PDB file of C-alpha atoms in Angstrom:
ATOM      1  CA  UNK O   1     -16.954   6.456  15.246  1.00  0.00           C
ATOM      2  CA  UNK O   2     -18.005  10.077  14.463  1.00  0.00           C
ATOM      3  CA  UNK O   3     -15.615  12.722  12.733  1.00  0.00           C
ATOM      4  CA  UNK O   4     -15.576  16.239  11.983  1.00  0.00           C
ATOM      5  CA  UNK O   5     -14.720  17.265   8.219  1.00  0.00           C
ATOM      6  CA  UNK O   6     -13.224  20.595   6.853  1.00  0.00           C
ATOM      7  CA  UNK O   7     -11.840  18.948   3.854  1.00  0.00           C
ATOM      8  CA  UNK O   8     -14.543  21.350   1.948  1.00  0.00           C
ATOM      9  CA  UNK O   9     -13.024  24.037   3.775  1.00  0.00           C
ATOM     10  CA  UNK O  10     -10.500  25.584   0.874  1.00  0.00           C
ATOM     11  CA  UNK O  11      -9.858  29.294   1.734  1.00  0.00           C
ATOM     12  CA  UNK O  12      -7.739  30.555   5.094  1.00  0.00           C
ATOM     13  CA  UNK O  13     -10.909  32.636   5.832  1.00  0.00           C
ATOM     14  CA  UNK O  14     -12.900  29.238   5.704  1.00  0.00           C
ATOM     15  CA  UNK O  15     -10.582  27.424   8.143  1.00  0.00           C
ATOM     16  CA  UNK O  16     -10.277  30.352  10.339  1.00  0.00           C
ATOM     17  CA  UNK O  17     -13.876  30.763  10.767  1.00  0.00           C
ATOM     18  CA  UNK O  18     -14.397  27.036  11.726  1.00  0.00           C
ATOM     19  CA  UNK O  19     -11.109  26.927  14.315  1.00  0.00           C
ATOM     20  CA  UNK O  20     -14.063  27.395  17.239  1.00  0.00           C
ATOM     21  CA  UNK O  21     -15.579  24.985  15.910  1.00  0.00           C
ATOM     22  CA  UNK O  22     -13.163  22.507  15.017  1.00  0.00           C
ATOM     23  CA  UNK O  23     -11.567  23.138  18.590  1.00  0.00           C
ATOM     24  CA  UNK O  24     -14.666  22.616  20.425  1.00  0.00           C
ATOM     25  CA  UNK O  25     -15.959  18.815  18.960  1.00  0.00           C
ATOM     26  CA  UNK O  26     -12.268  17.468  19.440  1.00  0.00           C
ATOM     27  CA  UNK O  27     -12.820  19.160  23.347  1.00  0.00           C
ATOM     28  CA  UNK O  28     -15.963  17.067  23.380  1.00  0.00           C
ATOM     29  CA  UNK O  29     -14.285  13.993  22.976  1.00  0.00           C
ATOM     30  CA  UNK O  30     -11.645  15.213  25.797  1.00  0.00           C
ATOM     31  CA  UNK O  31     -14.489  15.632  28.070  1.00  0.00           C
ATOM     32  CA  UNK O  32     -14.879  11.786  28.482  1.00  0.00           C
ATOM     33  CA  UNK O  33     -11.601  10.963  28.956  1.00  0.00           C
ATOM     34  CA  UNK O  34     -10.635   9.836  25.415  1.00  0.00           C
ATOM     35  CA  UNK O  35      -7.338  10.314  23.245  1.00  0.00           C
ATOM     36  CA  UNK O  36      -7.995  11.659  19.793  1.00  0.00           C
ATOM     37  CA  UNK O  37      -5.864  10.899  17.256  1.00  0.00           C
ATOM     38  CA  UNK O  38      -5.694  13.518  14.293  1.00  0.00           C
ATOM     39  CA  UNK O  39      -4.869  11.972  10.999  1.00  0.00           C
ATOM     40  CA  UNK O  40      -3.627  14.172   8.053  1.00  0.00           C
ATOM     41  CA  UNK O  41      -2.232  12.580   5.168  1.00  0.00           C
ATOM     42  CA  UNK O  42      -0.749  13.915   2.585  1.00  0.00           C
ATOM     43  CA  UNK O  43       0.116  17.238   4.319  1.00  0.00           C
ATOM     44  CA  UNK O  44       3.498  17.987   1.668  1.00  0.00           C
ATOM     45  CA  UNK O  45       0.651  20.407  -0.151  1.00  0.00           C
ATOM     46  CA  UNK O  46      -1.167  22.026   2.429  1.00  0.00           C
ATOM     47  CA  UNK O  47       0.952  21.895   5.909  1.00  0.00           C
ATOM     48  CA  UNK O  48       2.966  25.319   4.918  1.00  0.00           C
ATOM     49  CA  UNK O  49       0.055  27.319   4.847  1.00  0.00           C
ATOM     50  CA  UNK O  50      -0.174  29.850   7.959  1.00  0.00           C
ATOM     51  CA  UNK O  51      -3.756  29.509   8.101  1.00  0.00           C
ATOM     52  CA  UNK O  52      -2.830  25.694   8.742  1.00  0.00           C
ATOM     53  CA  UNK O  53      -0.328  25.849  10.934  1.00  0.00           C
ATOM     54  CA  UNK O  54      -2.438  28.273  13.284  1.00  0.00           C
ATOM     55  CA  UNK O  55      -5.149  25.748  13.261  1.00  0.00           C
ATOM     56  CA  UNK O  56      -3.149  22.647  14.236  1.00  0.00           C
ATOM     57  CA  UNK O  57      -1.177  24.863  16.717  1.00  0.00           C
ATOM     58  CA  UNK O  58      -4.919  26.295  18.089  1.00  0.00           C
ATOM     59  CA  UNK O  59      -5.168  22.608  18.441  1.00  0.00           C
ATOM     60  CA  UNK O  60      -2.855  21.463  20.376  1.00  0.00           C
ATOM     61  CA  UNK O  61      -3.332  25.163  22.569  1.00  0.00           C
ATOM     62  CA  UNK O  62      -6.590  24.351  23.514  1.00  0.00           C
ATOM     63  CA  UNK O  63      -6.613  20.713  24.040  1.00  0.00           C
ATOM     64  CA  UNK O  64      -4.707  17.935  26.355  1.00  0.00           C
ATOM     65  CA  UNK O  65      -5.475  14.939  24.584  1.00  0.00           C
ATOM     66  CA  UNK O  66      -4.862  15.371  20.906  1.00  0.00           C
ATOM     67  CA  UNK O  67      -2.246  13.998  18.780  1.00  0.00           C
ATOM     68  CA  UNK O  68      -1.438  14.805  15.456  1.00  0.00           C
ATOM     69  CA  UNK O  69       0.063  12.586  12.682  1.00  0.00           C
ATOM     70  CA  UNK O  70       1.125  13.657   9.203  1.00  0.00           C
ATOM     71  CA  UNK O  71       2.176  11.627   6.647  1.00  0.00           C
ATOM     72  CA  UNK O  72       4.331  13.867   4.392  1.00  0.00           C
ATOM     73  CA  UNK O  73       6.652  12.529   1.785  1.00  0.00           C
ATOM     74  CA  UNK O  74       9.435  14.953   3.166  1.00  0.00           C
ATOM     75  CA  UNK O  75      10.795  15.631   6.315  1.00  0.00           C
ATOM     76  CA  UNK O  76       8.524  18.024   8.577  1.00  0.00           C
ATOM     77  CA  UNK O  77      10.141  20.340  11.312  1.00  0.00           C
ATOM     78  CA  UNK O  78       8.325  21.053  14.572  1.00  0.00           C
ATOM     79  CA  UNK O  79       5.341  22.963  14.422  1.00  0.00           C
ATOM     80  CA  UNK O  80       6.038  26.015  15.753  1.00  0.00           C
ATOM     81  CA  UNK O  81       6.555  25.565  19.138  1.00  0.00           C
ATOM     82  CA  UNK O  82       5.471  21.980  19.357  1.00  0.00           C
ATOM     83  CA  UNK O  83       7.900  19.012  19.420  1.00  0.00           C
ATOM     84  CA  UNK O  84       7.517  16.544  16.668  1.00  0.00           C
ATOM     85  CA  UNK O  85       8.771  13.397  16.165  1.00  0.00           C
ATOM     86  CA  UNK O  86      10.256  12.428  12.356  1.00  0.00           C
ATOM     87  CA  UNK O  87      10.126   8.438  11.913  1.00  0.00           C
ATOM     88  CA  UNK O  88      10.885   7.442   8.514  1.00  0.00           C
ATOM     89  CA  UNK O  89       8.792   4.645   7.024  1.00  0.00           C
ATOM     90  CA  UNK O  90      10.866   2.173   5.093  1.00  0.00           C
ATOM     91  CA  UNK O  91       9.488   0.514   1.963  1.00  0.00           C
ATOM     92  CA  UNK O  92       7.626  -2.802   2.036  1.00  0.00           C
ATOM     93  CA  UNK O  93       9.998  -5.939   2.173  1.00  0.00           C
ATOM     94  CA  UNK O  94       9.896  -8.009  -0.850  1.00  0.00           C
ATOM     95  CA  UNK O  95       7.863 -10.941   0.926  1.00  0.00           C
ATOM     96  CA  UNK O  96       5.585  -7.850   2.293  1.00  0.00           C
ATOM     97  CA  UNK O  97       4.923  -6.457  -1.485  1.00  0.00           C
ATOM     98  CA  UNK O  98       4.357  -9.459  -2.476  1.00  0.00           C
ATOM     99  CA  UNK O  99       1.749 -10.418   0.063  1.00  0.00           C
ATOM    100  CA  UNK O 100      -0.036  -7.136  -0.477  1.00  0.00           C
ATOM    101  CA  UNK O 101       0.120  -7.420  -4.708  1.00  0.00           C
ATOM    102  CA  UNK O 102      -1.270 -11.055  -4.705  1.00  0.00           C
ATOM    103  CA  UNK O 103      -4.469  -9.659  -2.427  1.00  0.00           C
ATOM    104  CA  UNK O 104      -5.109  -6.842  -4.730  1.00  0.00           C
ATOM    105  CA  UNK O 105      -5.347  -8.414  -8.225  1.00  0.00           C
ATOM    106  CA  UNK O 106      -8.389  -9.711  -9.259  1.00  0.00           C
ATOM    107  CA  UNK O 107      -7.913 -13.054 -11.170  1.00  0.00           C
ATOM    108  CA  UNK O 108      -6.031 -16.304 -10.711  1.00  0.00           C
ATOM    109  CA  UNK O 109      -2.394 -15.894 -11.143  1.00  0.00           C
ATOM    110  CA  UNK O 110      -0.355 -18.441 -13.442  1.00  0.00           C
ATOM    111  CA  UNK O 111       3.204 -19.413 -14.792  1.00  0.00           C
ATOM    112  CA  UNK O 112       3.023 -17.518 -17.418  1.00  0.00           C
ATOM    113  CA  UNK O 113       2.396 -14.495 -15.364  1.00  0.00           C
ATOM    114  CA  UNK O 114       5.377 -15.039 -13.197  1.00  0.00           C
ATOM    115  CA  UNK O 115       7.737 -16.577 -16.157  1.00  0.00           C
ATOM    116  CA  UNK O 116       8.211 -15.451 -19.517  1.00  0.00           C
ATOM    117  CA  UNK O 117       8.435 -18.049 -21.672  1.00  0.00           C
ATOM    118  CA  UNK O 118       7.992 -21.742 -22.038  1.00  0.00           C
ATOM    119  CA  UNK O 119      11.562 -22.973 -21.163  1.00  0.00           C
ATOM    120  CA  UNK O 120      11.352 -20.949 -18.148  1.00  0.00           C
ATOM    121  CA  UNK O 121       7.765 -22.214 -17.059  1.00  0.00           C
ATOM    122  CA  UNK O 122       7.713 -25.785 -17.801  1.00  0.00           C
ATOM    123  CA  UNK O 123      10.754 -26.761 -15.576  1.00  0.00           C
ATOM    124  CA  UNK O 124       8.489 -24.555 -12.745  1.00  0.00           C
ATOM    125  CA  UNK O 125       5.683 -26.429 -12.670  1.00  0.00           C
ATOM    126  CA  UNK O 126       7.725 -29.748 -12.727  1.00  0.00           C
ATOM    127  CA  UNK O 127       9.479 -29.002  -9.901  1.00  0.00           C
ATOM    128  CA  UNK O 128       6.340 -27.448  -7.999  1.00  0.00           C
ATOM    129  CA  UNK O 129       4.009 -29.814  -8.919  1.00  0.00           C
ATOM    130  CA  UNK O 130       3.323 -33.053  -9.314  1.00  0.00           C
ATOM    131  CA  UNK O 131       2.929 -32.868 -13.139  1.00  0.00           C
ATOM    132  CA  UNK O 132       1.051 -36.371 -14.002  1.00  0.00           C
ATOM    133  CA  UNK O 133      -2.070 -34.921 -12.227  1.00  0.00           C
ATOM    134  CA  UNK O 134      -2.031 -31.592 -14.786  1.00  0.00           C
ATOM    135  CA  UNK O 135      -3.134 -31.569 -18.585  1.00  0.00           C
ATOM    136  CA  UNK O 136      -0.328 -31.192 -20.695  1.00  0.00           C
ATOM    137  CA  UNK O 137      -1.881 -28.260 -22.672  1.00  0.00           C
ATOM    138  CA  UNK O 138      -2.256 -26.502 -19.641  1.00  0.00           C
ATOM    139  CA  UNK O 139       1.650 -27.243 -18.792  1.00  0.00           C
ATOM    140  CA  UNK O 140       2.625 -26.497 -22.500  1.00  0.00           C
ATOM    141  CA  UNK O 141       0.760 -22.633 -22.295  1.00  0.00           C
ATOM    142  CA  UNK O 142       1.497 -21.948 -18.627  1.00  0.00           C
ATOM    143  CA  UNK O 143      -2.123 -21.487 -18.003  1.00  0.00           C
ATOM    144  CA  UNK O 144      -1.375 -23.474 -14.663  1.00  0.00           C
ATOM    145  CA  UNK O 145      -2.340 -21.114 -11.782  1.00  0.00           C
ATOM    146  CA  UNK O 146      -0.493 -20.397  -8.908  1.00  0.00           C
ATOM    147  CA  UNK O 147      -1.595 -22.676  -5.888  1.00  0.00           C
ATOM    148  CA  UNK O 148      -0.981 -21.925  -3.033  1.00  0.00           C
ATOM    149  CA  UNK O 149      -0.334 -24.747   0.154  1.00  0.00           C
ATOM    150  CA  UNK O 150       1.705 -25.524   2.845  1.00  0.00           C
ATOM    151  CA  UNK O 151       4.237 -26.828   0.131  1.00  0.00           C
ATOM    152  CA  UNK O 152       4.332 -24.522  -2.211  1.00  0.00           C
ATOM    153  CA  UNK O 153       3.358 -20.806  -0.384  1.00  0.00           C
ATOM    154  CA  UNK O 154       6.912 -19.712  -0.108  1.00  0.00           C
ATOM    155  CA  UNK O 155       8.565 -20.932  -2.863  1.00  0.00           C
ATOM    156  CA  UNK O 156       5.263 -18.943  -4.529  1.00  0.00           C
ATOM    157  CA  UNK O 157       5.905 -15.981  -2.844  1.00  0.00           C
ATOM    158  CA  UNK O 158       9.411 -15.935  -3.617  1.00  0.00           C
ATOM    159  CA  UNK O 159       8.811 -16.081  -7.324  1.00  0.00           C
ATOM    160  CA  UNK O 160       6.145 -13.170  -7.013  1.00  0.00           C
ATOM    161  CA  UNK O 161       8.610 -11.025  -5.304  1.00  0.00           C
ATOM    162  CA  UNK O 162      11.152 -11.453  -7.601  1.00  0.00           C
ATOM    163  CA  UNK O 163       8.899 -10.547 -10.542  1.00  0.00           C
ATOM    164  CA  UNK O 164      10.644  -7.472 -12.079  1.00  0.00           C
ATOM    165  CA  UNK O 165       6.812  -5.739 -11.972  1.00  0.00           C
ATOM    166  CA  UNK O 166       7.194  -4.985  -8.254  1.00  0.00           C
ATOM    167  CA  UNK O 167      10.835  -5.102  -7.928  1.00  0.00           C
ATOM    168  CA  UNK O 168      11.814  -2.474 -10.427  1.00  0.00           C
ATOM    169  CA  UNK O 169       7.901  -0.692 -10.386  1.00  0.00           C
ATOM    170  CA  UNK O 170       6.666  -1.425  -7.253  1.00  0.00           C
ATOM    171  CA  UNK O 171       9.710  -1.244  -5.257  1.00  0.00           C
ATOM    172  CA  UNK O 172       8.055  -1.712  -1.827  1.00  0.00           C
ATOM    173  CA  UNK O 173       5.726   1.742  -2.312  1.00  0.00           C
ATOM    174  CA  UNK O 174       2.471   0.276  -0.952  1.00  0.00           C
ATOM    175  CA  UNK O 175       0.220   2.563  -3.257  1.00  0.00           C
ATOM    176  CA  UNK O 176       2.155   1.757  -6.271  1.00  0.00           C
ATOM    177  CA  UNK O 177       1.810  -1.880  -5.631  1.00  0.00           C
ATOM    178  CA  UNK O 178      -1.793  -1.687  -5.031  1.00  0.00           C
ATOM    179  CA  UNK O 179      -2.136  -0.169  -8.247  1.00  0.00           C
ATOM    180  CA  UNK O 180      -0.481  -2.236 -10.095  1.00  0.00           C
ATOM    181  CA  UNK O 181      -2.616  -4.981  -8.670  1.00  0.00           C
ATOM    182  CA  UNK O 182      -5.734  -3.599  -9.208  1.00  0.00           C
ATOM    183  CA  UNK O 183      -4.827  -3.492 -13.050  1.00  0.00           C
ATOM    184  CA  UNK O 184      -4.625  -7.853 -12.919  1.00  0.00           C
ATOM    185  CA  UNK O 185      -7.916  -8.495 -13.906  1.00  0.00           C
ATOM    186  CA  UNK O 186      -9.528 -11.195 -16.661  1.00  0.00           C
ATOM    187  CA  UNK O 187      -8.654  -8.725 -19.603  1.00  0.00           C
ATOM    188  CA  UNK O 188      -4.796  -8.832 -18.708  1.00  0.00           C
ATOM    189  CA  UNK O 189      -2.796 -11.809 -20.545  1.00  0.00           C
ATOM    190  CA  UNK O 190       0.167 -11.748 -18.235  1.00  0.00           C
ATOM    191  CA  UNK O 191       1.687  -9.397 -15.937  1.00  0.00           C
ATOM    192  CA  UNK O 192       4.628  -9.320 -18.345  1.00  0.00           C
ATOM    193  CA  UNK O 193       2.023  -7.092 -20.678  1.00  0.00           C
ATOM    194  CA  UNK O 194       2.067  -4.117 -17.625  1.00  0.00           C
ATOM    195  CA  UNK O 195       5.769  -4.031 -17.462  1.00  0.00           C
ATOM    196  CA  UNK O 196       7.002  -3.894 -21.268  1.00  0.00           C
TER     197      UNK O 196
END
């Protein structure tokens, strides 16, 4: 993979001057028969501009085989003369957040993390596990982590989407649930201390 970067480029008269430039390596790629795919993300701050919108319409001008896709938090008309296509992206599902938080934190989930206090955890583990195999001390605290199996994955899951850290926080936004799962580390006591 090889790409082409103007991201330094900050001033119209920048952009303008590489537009040859930027036009010709995307060609290059044309030349053998390849699609190219044109990724800009976060366009809400920079796709108004006139000196932008000449570009990407230069673009598509001067080339067969390019696509464009913006990600823009608001709805985006047609560029200039261009067709585009609007699809909304709906939020993550509950089971989908969920998925995604548990592979961003960065320790060993447990009870305590999921319920609040002791008369909420205890009758938890009991009916999740098979409580003469776990010391008692471990019960008592909720310090008993989250294990996952073909028995207990779902019913897991559930409890993690539920939580009111990605329900009411989170609510499906895949950034802010990656954030908030980079913040479960060793230092954290619960998850209950990043959502008081």
């Amino acid at each position: 993979a090889s790409g082409l970067s103007v991201a330094g480029s900050r001033t119209g008269s920048d952009i303008t001057s590489n537009k040859d430039q930027v036009v010709s390596y995307l060609k290059s790629f044309e030349q053998h028969g390849n699609k190219v795919l044109l990724v800009l993300d976060h366009v809400d701050g920079y796709i108004q501009s006139h000196v932008v919108r000449g570009l990407l319409a230069e673009i598509l001008c001067r080339t067969e085989r390019v696509h464009l896709l913006m990600a823009s938090r608001a709805y985006r008309p047609s560029l200039g003369d261009f067709k585009a296509l609007n699809n909304l992206l709906q939020p993550l599902t509950p089971k989908e957040s969920a998925d995604l938080f548990l592979k961003r934190v960065h320790r060993v989930l447990r009870w305590k993390d999921i319920r609040r206090t002791k008369q909420e955890w205890i009758p938890e583990i009991e009916r999740t596990y098979n409580t003469q195999f776990l010391d008692a001390s471990l019960v008592e605290r909720g310090e008993v982590p989250l294990t996952f199996n073909s028995y207990t994955r779902e019913h897991i899951i559930r409890e993690v989407a539920e939580h009111p850290l990605l329900k009411e926080i989170g609510k499906g936004n895949p950034q802010r649930i990656r954030q908030i799962g980079e913040k479960v580390a060793s230092g954290l006591d619960t998850l209950w201390d990043l959502y008081e």
